[in-house]
Coordinates of C-alpha atoms and ligand atoms in Angstrom, one line a residue:
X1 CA -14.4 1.0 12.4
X2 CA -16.7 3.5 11.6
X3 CA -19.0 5.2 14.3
X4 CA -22.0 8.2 14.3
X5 CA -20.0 9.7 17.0
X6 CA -16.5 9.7 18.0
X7 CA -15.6 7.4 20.9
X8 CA -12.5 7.4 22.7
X9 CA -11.0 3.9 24.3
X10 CA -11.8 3.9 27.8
X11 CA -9.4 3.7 30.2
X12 CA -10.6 1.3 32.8
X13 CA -8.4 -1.5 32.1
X14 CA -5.7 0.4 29.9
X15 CA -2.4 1.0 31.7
X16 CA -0.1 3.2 29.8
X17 CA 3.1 3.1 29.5
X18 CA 6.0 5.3 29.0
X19 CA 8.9 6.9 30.4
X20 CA 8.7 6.0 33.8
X21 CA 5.4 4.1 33.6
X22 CA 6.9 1.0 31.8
X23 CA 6.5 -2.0 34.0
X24 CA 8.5 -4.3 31.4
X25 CA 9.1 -7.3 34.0
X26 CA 5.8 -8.0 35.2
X27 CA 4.1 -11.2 34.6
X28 CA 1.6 -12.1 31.8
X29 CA -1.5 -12.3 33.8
X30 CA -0.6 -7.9 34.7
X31 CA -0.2 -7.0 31.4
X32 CA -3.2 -5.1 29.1
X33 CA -3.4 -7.5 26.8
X34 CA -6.8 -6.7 24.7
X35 CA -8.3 -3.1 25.8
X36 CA -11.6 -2.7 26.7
X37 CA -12.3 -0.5 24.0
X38 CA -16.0 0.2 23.9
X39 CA -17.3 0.2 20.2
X40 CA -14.8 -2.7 19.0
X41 CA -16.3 -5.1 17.7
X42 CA -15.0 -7.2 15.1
X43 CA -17.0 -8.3 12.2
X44 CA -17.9 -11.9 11.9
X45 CA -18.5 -13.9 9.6
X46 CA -21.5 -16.8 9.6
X47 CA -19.8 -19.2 11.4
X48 CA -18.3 -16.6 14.0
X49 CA -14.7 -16.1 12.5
X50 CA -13.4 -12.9 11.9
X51 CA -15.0 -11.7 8.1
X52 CA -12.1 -11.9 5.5
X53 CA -12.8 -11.4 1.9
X54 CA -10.1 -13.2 -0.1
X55 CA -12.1 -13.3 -3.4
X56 CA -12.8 -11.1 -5.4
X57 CA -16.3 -10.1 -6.3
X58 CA -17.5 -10.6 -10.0
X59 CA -17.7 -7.2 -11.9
X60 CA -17.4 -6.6 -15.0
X61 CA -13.8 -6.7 -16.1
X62 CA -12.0 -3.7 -17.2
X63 CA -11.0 -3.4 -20.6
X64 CA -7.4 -5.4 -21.2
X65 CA -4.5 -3.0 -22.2
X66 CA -1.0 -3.0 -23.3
X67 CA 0.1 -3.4 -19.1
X68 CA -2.0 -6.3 -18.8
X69 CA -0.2 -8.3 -21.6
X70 CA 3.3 -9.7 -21.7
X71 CA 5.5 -8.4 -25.0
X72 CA 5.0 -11.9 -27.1
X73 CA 1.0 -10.7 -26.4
X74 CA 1.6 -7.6 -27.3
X75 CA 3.1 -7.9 -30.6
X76 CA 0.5 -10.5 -31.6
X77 CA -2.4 -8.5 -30.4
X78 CA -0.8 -4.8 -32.5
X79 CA -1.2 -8.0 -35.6
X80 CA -4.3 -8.3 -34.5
X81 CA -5.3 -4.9 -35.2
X82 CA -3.7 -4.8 -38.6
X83 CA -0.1 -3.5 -37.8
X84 CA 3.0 -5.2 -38.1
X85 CA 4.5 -6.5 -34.7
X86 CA 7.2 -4.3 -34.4
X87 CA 5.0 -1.6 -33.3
X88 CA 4.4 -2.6 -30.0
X89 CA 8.2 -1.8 -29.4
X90 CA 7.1 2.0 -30.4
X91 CA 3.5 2.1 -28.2
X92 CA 5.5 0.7 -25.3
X93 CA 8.0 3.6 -25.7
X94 CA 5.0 5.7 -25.8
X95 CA 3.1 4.9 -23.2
X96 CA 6.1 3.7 -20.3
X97 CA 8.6 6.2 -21.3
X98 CA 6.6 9.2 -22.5
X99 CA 3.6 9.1 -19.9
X100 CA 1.1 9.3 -23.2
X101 CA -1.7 7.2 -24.4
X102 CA -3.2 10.0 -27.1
X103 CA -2.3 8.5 -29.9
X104 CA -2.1 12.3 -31.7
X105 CA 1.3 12.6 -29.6
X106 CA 2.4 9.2 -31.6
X107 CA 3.7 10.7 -35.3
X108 CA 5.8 8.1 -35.9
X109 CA 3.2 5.7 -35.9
X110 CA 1.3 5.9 -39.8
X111 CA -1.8 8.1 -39.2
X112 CA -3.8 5.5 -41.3
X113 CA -5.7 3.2 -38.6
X114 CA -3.7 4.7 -35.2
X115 CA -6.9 5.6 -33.4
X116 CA -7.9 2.4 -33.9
X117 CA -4.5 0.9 -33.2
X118 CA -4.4 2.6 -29.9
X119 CA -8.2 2.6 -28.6
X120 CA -7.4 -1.3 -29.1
X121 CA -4.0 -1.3 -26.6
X122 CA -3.9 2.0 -24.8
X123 CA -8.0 2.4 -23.5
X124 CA -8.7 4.8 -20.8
X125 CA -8.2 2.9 -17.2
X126 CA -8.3 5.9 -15.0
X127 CA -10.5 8.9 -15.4
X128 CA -9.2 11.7 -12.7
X129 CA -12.0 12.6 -10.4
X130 CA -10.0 14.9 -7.6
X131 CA -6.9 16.1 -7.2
X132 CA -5.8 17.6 -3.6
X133 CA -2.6 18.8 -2.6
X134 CA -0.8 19.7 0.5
X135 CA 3.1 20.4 2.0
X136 CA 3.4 23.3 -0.7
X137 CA 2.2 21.1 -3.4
X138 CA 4.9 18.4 -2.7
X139 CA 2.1 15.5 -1.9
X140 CA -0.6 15.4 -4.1
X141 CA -3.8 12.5 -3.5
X142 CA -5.5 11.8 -7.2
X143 CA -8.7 9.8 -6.5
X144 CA -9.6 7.9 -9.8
X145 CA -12.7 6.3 -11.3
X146 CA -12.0 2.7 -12.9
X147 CA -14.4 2.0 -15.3
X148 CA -17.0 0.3 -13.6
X149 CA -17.5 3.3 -11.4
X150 CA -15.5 2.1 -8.6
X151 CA -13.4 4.7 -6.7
X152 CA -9.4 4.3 -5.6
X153 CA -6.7 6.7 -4.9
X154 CA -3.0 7.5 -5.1
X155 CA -0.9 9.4 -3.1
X156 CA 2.7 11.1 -4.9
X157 CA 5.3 12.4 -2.4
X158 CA 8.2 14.3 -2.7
X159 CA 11.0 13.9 -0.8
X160 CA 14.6 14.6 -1.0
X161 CA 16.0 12.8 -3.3
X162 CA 13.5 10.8 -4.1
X163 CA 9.9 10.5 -5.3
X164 CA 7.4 8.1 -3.6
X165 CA 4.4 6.8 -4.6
X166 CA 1.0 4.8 -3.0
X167 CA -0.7 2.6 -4.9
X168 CA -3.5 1.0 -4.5
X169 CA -4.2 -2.6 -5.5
X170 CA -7.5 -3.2 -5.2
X171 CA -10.5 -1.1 -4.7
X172 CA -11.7 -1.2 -1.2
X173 CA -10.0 -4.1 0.9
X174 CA -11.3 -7.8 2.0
X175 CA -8.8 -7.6 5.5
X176 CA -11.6 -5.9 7.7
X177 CA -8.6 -4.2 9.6
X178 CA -10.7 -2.0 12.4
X179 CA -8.4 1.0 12.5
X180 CA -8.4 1.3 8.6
X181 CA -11.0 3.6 6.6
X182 CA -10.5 1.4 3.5
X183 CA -11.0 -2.4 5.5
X184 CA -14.4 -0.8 6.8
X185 CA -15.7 -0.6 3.7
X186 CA -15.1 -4.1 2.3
X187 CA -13.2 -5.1 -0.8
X188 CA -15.3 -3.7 -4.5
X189 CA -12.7 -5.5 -6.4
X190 CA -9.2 -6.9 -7.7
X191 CA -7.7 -3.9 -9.8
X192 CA -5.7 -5.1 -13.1
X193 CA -1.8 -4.8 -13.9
X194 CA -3.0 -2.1 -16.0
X195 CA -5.1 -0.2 -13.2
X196 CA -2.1 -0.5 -11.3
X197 CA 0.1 0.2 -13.5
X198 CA -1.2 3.3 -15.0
X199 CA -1.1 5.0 -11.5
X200 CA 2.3 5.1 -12.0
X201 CA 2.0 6.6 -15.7
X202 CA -0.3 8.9 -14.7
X203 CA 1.9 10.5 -12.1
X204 CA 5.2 10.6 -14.1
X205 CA 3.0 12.3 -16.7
X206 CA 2.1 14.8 -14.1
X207 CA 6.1 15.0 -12.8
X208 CA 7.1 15.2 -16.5
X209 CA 4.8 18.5 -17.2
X210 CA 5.9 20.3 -13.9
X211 CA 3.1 19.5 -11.8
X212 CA 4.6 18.1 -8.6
X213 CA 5.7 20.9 -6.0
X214 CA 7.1 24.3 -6.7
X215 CA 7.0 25.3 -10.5
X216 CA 9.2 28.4 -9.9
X217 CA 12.0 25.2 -9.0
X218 CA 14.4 24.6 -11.6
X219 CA 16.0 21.4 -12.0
X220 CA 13.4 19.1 -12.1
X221 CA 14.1 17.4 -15.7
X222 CA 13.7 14.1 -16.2
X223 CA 12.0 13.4 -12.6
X224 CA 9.9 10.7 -12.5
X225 CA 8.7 8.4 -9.6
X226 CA 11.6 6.5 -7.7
X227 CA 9.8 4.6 -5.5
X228 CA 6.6 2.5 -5.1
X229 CA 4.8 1.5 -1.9
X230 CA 1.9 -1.0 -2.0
X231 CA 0.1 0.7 0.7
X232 CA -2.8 2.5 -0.5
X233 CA -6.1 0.6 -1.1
X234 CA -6.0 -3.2 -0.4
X235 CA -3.7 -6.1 0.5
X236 CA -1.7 -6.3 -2.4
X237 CA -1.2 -10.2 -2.0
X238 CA -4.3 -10.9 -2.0
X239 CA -4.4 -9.9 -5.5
X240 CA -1.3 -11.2 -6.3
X241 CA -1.2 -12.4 -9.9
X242 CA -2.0 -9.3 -11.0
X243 CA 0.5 -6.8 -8.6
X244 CA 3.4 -9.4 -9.4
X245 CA 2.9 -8.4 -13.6
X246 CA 2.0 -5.1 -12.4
X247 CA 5.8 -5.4 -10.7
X248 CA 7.5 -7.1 -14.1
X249 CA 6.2 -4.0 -15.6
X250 CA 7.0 -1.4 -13.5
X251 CA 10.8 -3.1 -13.5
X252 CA 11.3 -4.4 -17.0
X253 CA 14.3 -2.0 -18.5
X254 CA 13.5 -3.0 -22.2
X255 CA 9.1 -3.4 -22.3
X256 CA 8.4 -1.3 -19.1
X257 CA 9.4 1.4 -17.2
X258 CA 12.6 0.5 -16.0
X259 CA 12.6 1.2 -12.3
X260 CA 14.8 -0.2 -9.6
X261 CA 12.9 -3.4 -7.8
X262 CA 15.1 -2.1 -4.7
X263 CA 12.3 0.9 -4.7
X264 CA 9.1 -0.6 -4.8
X265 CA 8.1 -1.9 -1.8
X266 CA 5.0 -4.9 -1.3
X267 CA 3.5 -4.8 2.0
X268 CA 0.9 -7.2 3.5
X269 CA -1.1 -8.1 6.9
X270 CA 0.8 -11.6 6.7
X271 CA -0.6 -13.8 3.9
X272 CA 2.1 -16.5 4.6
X273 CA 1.3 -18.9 1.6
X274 CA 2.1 -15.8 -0.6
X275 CA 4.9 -14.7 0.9
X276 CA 6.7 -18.0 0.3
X277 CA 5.6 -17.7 -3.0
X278 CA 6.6 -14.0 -3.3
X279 CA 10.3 -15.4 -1.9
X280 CA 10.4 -17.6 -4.8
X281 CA 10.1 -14.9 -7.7
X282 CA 13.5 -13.5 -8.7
X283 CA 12.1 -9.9 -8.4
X284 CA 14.2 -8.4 -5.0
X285 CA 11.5 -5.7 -3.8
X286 CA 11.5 -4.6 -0.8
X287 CA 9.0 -6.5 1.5
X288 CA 7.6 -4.7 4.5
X289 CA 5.0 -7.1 6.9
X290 CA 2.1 -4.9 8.6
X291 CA 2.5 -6.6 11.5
X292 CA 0.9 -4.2 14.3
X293 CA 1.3 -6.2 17.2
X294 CA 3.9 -8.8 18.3
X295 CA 1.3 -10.7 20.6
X296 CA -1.5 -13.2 18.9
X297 CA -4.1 -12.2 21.1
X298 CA -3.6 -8.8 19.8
X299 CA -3.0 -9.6 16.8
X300 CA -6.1 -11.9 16.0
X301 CA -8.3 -8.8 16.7
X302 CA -6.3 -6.0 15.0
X303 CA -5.2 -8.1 11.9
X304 CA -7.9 -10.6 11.5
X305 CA -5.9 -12.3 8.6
X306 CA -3.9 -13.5 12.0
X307 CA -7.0 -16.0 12.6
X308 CA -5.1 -17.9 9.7
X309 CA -1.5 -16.9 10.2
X310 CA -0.1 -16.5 13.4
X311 CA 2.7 -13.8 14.4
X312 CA 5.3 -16.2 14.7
X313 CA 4.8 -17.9 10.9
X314 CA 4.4 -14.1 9.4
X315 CA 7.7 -13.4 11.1
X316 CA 8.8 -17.0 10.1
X317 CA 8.0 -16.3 6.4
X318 CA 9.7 -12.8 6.6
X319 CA 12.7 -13.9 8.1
X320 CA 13.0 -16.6 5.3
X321 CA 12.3 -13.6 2.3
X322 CA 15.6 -11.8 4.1
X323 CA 17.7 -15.6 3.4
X324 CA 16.3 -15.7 0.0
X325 CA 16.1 -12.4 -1.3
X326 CA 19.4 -11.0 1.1
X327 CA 16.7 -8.0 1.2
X328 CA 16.7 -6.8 4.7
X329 CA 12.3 -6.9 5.6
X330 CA 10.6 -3.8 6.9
X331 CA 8.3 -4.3 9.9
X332 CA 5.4 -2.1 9.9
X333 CA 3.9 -0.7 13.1
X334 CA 1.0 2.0 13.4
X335 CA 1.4 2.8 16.9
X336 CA -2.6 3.2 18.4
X337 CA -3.1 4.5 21.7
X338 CA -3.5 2.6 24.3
X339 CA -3.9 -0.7 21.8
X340 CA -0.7 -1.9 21.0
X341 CA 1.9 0.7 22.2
X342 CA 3.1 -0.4 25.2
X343 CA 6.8 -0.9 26.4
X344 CA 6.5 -4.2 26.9
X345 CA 5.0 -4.7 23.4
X346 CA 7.8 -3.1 22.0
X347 CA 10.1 -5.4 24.3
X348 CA 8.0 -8.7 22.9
X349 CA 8.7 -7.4 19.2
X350 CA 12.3 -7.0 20.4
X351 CA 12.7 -10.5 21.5
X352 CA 11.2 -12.0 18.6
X353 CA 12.7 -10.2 15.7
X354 CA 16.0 -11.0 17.6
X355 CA 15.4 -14.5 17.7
X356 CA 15.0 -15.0 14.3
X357 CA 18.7 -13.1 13.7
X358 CA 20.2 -10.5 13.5
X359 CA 20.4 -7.3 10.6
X360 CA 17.5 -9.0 8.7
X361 CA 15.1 -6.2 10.0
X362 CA 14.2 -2.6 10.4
X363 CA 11.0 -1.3 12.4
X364 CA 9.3 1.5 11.2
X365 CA 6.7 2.4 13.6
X366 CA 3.9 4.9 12.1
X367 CA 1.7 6.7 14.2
X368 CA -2.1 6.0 13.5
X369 CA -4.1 8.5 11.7
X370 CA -7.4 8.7 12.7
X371 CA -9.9 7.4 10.9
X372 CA -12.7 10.5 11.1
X373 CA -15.6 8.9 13.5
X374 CA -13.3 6.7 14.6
X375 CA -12.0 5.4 18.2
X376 CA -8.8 4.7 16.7
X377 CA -6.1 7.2 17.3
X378 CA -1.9 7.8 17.5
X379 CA -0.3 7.2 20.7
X380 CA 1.6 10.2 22.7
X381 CA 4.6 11.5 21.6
X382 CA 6.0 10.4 24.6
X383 CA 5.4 6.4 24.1
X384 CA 6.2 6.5 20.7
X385 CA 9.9 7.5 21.6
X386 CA 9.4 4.9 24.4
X387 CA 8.7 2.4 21.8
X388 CA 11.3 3.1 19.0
X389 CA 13.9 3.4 22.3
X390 CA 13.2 0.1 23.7
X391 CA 13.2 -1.3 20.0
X392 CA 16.6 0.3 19.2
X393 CA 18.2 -0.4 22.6
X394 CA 17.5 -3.7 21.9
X395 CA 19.1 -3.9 18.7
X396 CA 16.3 -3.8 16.3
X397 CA 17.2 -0.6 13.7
X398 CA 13.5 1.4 14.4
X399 CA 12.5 4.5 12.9
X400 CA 9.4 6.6 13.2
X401 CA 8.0 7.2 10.0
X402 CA 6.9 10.5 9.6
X403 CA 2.9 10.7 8.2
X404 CA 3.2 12.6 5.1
X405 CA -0.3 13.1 3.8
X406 CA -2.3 13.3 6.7
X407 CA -4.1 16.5 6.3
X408 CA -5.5 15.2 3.1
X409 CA -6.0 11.5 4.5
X410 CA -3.9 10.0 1.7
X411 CA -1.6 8.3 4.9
X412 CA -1.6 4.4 5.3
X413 CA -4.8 3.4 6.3
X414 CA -6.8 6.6 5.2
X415 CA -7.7 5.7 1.4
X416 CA -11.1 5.0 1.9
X417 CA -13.4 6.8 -0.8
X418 CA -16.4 9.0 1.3
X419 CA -19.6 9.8 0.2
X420 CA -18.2 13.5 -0.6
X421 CA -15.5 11.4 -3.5
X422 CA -18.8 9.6 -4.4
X423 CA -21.1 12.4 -5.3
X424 CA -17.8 13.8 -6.6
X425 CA -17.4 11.2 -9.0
X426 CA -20.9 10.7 -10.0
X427 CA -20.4 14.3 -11.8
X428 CA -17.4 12.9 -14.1
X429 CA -18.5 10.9 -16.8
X430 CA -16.3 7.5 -17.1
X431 CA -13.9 7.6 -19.8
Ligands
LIG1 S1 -4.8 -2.1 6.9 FE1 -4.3 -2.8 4.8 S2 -5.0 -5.0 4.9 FE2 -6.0 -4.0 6.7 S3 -8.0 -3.4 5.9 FE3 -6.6 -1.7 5.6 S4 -5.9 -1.8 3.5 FE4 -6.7 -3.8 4.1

């Protein structure tokens, strides 16, 4: 939700609790159960149900590349362009495994017709419109232009022992989510494999020539990115055919880039009919549900995908990913003041991720970042140790995830391209 001003919840009917304040026994009708927030409003659609954009608007498509095309396509489409199939083996090698689409970097290709060979399976995707970095130059946010103008960012993290990084999915996002920058502005479009894809390319490139953290540390050879999270722009299964061959790629040892499916994690607001189907694919990521409240009447106002699937099937198809899979789910929580972070919220999640088992499940409760303009903001520090107590008292492994990213808004929730990216991006000339 975006407003002129910034508004903070009013606290008329919003108990808190905490420490002390919790009042986890009384009955229904005592509890807050929807805040009266001024300035929330949900947006509607025609007939009066919450606005949800599953579709995709029609754009014009972005040029297809190596990433969008399995290796059978591959080899027939290097044919295509006058070069015998086995070539494909050496652009794939390229491109995954050497960061590079400048076909000048290629020698072992024959210089007759390699422009053209790779202007036909390696086009531009991304062309770099910002690049801001904070934590000592250990997170960096890229904002990218896609071809058609349309704006979407990245977020690489370092971490010990490990290397994370945000993709986005789709530009903008259909979910209308009111405490997330990038719901408020409405989904532009379905990205391709490729688009997604190449986020990852791009950023090993940029690990590969030193460019993540300090460049006086030595020891960095041979980094690349060890993780993926679907959280940046979008609801990745809502765009699903392309994030699962976005996926095969990122995982496939021999045509792709050969990462661990154990580190790339696909979130989602609780698209049931796709999580069944994501269940069914022999690809064991790690699935995390943004589930955000344990209550539907919550729920059907902070998630409006709820209006179609209830807490109880999201949790339902979760549990069933954990029996399939034998990948234990993440639950995602942003904890919002005075919304949804109250003990016996955390109690409620408690009793229902304990009823569908046990060890299937970890919590990891996020503290909101606040949108700018925006009513939404993180809870005390106070009731989000409240929360993760109750959670792990109960049995329910829960740990607060720390908000990497937030002074450059590249934390979940904040990709949202602003007018400043725009004009930004209007000065760089699409690749
Ligand atoms: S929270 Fe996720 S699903 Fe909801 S609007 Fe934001 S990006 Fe979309």
């Amino acid at each position: 939700m975006t407003e002129s001003t910034p508004a903070r919840p009013t606290d008329t009917a919003v108990r808190r609790t905490g420490p002390g304040r919790s009042e986890p026994g009384r009955s229904e009708a005592g509890r807050q159960v929807r805040p009266a927030t001024e300035g929330w409003s949900q947006k509607k659609d025609a007939e009066g149900r919450p606005m949800l954009q599953f579709a995709s608007p029609k754009r014009g498509k972005p040029p297809v590349h190596l990433a969008d095309l399995t290796p059978e396509q591959r080899v027939e489409k290097v044919k295509e362009l006058g070069m015998p199939g086995f070539r494909a083996k050496q652009i794939e090698k390229h491109y995954f495994r050497h960061f590079t689409s400048d076909a000048a970097e290629m020698t072992d290709l024959p210089a007759a017709g390699r422009d053209e060979l790779i202007a036909g399976l390696l086009p531009p995707l991304l062309t770099e419109v910002r690049r801001l970095e904070t934590d000592r130059g250990d997170t960096i946010k890229f904002l990218w232009k896609l071809h058609d103008g349309a704006l979407v960012e990245s977020v690489l993290m370092r971490y010990t022992g490990r290397i994370t990084l945000c993709v986005s999915s789709q530009a903008g996002c259909g979910m209308n989510c009111p405490f997330c920058a990038t719901g408020q502005a409405g989904l532009t479009r379905n990205m391709s494999a490729a688009e997604i894809v190449e986020q990852v390319v791009r950023a090993n490139r940029l690990i590969a020539d030193g460019g993540l953290g300090d460049p006086r540390k030595v020891g960095h050879e041979g980094e690349r990115v060890t993780n993926i999270v679907f959280m940046g722009m979008g609801e990745p299964l809502a765009n699903y055919a392309r994030v699962m061959q976005a996926v095969r790629t990122m995982v496939d040892k021999d045509h792709g880039i050969g990462m661990s499916a154990r580190g790339i994690t696909v979130s989602t607001v609780g698209l049931v009919p796709a999580i069944q189907k994501l269940t069914k694919e022999d690809i064991p990521v790690t699935f995390a549900l943004s589930l955000h409240a344990p209550d539907d009447q919550l729920r059907d106002e902070l998630i409006p995908v709820n209006s179609r699937w209830k807490v109880d099937e999201a949790l339902d198809a979760a549990r069933a990913y954990f029996d399939t899979t034998g990948r234990r789910v993440s639950i995602e929580y942003a904890l919002i003041k005075d919304m949804n972070d109250h003990a016996w919220r955390a109690d409620l999640l408690a009793e229902k991720l304990n009823a569908r088992g046990k060890g299937w499940v970890h919590v990891n409760p996020i503290p909101l970042n606040p949108t700018p303009g925006s009513i939404w903001t993180s809870s005390e520090p106070d009731v989000q140790n409240e929360f993760v107590r109750r959670l792990n008292e109960a049995g329910i492994p829960t740990t607060l995830r720390d908000t990497r990213g937030k002074e450059i808004d590249g934390a979940c929730g904040q990709l949202v391209a602003t007018e400043d990216d725009q004009r930004a991006a209007d000065t760089v000339p699409t690749a």
